[in-house]
PDB file of C-alpha atoms in Angstrom:
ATOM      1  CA  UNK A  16      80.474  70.820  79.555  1.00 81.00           C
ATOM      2  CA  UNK A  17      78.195  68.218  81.266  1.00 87.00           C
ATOM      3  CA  UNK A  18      75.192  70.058  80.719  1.00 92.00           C
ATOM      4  CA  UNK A  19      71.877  69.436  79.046  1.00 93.00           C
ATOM      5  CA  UNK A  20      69.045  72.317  78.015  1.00 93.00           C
ATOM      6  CA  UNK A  21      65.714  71.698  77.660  1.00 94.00           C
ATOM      7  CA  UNK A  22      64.237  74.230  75.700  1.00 94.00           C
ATOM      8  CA  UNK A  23      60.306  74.765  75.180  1.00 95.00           C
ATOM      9  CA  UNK A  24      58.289  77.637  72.936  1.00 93.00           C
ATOM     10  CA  UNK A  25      55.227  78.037  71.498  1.00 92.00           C
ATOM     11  CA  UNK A  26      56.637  79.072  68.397  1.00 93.00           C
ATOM     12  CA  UNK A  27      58.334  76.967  65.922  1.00 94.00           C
ATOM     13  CA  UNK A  28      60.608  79.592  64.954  1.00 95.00           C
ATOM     14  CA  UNK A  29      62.421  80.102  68.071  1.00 93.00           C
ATOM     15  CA  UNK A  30      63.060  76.721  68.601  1.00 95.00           C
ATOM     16  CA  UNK A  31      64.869  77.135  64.576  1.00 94.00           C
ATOM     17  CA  UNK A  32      66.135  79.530  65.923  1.00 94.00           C
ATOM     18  CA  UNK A  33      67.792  78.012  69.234  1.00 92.00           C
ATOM     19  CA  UNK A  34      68.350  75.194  67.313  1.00 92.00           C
ATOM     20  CA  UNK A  35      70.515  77.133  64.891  1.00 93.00           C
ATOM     21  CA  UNK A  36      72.025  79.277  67.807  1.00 93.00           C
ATOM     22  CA  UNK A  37      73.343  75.974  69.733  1.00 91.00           C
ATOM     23  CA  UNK A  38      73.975  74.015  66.993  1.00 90.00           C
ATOM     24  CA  UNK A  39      77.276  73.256  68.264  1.00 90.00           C
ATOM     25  CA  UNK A  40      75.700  71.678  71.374  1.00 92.00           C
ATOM     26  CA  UNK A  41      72.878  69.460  69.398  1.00 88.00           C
ATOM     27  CA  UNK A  42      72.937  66.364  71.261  1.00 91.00           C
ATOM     28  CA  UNK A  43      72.633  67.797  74.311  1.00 94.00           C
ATOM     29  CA  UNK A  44      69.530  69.962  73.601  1.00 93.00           C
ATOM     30  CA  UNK A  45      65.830  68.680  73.546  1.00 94.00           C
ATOM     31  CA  UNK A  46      63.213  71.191  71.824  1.00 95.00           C
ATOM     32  CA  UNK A  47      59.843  70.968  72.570  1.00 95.00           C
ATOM     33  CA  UNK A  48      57.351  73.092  71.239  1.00 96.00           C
ATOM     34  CA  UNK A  49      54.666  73.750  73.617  1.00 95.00           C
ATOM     35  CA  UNK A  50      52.549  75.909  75.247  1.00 92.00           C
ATOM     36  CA  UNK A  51      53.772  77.056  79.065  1.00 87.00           C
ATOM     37  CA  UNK A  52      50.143  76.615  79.693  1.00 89.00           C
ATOM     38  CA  UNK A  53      50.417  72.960  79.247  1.00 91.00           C
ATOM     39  CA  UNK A  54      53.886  72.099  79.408  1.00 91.00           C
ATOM     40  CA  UNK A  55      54.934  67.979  79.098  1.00 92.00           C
ATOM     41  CA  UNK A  56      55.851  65.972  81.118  1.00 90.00           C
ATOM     42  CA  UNK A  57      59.504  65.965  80.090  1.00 88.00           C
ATOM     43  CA  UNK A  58      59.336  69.528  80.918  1.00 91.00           C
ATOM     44  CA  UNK A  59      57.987  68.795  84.567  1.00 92.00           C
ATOM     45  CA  UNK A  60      59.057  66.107  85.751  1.00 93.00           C
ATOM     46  CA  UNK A  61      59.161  66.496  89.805  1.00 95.00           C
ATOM     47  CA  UNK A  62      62.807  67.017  90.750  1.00 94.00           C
ATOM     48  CA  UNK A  63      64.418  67.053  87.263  1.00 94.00           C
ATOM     49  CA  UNK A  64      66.362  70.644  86.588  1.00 97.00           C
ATOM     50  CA  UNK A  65      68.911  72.035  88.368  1.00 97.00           C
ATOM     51  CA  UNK A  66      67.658  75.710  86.941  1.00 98.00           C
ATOM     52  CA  UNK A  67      64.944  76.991  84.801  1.00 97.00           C
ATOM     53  CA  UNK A  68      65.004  80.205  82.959  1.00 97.00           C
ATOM     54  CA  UNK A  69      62.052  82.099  81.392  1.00 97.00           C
ATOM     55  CA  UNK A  70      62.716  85.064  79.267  1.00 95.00           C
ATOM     56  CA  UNK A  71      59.855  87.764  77.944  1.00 94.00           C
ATOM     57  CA  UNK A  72      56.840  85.063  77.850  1.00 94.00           C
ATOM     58  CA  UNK A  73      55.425  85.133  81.422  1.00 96.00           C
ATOM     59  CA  UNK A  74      53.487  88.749  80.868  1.00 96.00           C
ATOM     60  CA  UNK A  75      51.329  87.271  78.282  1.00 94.00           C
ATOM     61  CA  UNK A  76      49.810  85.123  81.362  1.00 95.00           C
ATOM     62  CA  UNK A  77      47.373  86.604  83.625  1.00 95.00           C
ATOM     63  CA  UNK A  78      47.581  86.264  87.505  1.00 97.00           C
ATOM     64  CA  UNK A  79      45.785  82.822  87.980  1.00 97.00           C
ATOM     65  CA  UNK A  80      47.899  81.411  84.967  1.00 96.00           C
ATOM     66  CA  UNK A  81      51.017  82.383  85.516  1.00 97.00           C
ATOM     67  CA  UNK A  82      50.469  80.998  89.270  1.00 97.00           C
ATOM     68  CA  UNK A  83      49.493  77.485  87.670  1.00 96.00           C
ATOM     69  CA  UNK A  84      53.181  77.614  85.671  1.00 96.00           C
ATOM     70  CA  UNK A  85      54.989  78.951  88.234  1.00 97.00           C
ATOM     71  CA  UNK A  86      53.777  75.858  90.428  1.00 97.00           C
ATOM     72  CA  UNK A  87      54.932  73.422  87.807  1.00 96.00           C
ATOM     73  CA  UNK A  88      57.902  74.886  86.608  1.00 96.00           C
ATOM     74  CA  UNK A  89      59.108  75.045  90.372  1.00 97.00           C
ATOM     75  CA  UNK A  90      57.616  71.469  91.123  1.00 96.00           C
ATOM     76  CA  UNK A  91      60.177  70.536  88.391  1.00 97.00           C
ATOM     77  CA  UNK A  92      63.130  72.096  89.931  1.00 97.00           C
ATOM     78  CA  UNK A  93      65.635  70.295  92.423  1.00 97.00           C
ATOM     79  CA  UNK A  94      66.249  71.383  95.807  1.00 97.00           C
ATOM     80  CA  UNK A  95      68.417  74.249  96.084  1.00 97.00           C
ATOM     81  CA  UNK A  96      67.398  74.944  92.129  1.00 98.00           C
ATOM     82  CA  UNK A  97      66.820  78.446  90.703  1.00 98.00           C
ATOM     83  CA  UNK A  98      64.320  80.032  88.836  1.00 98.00           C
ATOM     84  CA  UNK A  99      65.360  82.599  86.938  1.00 98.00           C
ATOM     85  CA  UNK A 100      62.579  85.384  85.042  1.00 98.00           C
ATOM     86  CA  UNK A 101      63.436  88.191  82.412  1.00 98.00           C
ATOM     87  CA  UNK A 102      60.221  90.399  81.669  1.00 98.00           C
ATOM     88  CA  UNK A 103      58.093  93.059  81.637  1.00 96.00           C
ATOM     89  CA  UNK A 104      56.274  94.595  85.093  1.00 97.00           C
ATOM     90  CA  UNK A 105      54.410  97.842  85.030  1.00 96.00           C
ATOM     91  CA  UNK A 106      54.212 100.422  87.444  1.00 96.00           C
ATOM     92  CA  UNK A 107      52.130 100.704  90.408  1.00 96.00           C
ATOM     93  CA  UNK A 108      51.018 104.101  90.129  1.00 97.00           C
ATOM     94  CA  UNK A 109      49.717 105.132  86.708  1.00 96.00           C
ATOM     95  CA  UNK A 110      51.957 108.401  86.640  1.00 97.00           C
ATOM     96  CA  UNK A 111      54.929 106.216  86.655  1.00 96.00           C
ATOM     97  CA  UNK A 112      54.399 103.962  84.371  1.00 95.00           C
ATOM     98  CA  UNK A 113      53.030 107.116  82.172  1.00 95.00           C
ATOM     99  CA  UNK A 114      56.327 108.419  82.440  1.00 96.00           C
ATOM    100  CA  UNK A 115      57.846 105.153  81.785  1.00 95.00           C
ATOM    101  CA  UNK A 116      56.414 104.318  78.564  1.00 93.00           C
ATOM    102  CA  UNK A 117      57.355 108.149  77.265  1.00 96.00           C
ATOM    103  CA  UNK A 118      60.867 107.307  78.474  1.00 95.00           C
ATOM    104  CA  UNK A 119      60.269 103.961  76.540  1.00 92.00           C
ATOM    105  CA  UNK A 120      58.986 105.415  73.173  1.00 95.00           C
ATOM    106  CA  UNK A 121      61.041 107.946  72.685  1.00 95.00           C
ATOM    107  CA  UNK A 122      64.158 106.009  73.221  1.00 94.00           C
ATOM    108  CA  UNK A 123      63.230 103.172  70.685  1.00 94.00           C
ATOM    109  CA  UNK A 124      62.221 106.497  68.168  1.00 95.00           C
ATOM    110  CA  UNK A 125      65.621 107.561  68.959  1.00 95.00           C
ATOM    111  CA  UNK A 126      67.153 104.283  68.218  1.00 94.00           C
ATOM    112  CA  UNK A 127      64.923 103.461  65.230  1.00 94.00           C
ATOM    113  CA  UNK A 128      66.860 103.520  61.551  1.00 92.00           C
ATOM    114  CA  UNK A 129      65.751 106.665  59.705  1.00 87.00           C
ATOM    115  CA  UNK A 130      63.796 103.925  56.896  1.00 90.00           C
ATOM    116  CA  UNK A 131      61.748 102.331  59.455  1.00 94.00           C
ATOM    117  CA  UNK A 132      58.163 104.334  59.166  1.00 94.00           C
ATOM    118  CA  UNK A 133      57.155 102.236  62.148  1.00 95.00           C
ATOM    119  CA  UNK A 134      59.495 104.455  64.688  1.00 96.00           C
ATOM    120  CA  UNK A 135      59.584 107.954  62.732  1.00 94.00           C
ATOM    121  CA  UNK A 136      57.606 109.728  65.098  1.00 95.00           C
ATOM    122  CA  UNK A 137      56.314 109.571  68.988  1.00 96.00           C
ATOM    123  CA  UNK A 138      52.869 109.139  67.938  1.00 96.00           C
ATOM    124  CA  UNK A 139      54.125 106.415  65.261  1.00 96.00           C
ATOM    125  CA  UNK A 140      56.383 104.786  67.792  1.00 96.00           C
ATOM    126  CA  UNK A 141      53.352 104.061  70.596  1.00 95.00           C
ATOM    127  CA  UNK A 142      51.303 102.962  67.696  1.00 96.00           C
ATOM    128  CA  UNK A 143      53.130 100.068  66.704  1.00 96.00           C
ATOM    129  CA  UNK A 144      54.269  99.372  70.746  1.00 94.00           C
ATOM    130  CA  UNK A 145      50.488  99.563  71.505  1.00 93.00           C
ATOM    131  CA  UNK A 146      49.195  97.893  68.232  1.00 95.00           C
ATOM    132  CA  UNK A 147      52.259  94.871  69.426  1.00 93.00           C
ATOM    133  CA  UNK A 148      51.062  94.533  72.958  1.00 92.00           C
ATOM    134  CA  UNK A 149      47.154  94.105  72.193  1.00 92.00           C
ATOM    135  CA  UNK A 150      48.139  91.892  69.288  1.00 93.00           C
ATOM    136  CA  UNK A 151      50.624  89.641  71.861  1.00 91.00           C
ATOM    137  CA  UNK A 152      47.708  89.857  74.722  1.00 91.00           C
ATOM    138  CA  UNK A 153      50.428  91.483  76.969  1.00 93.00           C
ATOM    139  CA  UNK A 154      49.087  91.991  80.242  1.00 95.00           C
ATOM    140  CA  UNK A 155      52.053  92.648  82.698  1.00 96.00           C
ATOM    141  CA  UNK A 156      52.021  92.961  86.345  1.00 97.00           C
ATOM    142  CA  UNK A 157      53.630  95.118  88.653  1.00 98.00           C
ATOM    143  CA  UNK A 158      56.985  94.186  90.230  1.00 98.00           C
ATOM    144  CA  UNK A 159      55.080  93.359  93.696  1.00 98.00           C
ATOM    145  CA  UNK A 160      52.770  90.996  92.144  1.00 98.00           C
ATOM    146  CA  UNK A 161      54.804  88.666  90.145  1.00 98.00           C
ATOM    147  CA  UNK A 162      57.305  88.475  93.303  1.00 98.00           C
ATOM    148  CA  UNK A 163      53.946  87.408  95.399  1.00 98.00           C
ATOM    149  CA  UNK A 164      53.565  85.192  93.138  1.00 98.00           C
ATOM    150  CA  UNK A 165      56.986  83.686  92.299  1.00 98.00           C
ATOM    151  CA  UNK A 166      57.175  83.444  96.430  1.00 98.00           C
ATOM    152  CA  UNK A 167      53.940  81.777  96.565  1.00 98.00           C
ATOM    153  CA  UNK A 168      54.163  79.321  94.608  1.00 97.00           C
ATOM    154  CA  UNK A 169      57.449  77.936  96.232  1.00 97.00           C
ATOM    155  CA  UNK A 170      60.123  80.646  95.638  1.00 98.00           C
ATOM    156  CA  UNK A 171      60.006  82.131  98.924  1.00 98.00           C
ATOM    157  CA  UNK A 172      63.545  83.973  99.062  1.00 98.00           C
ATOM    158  CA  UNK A 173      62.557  85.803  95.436  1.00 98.00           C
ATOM    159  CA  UNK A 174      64.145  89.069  94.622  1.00 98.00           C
ATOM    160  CA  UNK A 175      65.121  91.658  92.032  1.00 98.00           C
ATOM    161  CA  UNK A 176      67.849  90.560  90.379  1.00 98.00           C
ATOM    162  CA  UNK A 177      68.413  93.136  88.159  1.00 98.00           C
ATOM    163  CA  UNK A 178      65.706  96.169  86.641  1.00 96.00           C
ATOM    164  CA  UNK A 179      65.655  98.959  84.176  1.00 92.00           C
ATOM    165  CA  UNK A 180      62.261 100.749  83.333  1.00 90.00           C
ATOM    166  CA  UNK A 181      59.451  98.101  82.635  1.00 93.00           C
ATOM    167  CA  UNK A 182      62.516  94.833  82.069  1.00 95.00           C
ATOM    168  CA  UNK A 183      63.322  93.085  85.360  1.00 98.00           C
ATOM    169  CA  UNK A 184      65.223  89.710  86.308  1.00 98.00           C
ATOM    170  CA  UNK A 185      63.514  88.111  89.486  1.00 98.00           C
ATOM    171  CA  UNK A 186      63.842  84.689  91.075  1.00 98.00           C
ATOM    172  CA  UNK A 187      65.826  82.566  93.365  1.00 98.00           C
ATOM    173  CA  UNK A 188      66.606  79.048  94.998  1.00 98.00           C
ATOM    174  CA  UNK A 189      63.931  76.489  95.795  1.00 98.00           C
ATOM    175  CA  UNK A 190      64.004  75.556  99.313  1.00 97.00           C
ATOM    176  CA  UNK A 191      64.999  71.791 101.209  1.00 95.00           C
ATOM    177  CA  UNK A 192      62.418  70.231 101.699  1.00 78.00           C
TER     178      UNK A 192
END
């Protein structure tokens, strides 16, 4: 009940949106709309949050960028503080992930409501997904290499927290000191 969120997107819309969603909670949520690649200084401030939580924007970062965030972002956390990351990895070896992504398309075809032209087929189906990640500059990284570089920039006990296909939930506590 003490709690306060700070919540920061890019997009107007999800900030509506979380505004909307919490609107119960108002006073006690600050929206900033921002890019992660230049977060504020409310955001950042050295010491400030007792967790942060990212969810399905860190895969539109390449290696060096997501590095710089992850730096910051764990700069602003307290000692003994979590970060917390929901997103998308890809597989190591290309077979894999091949096998992956058919899993992946034919379960959203599956899934898909008989009207939606977008998901009536395979082929349609990893249209649109491929069309949506080129269009989003996805570029996801294997499971390996975002816990390198969750650990390196100051996450050093990071581990799987949960994963299904290509979605997993990493992190862990900032050290003492």
């Amino acid at each position: 009940p003490r709690a306060s969120l700070v919540a920061v997107d890019g997009a107007a819309a999800m900030l509506d949106l979380a505004g909307t969603r919490l609107a119960g909670h108002a006073r006690r949520v600050t929206r900033i709309e921002a890019d992660f690649r230049s977060l504020p200084a409310e955001a950042t401030s050295p010491g400030s949050f007792d967790l942060v939580v990212s969810a399905y924007a860190l895969h539109h970062l390449d290696a060096d960028e997501k590095h710089a965030v992850l730096q910051k972002v764990i700069a602003a956390l307290k000692p003994c503080g979590w970060f917390v990351n929901a997103d998308i990895v890809t597989a190591a070896d290309p077979d894999i992930e091949r096998r992956i992504q058919d899993i992946r398309v034919r379960s959203v075809t599956a899934r898909a409501p008989d009207a939606d032209e977008r998901f009536r087929t395979i082929a349609a189906t990893r249209a649109y997904l491929d069309a949506l990640e080129a269009q989003e500059h996805d570029q996801p990284l294997t499971l390996d290499a975002d816990l390198r570089l969750l650990r390196a920039a100051g996450i050093p006990a990071a581990e799987v927290i949960w994963r299904q296909y290509r979605e997993v939930v990493i992190g862990g506590p900032k050290p003492v000191g």
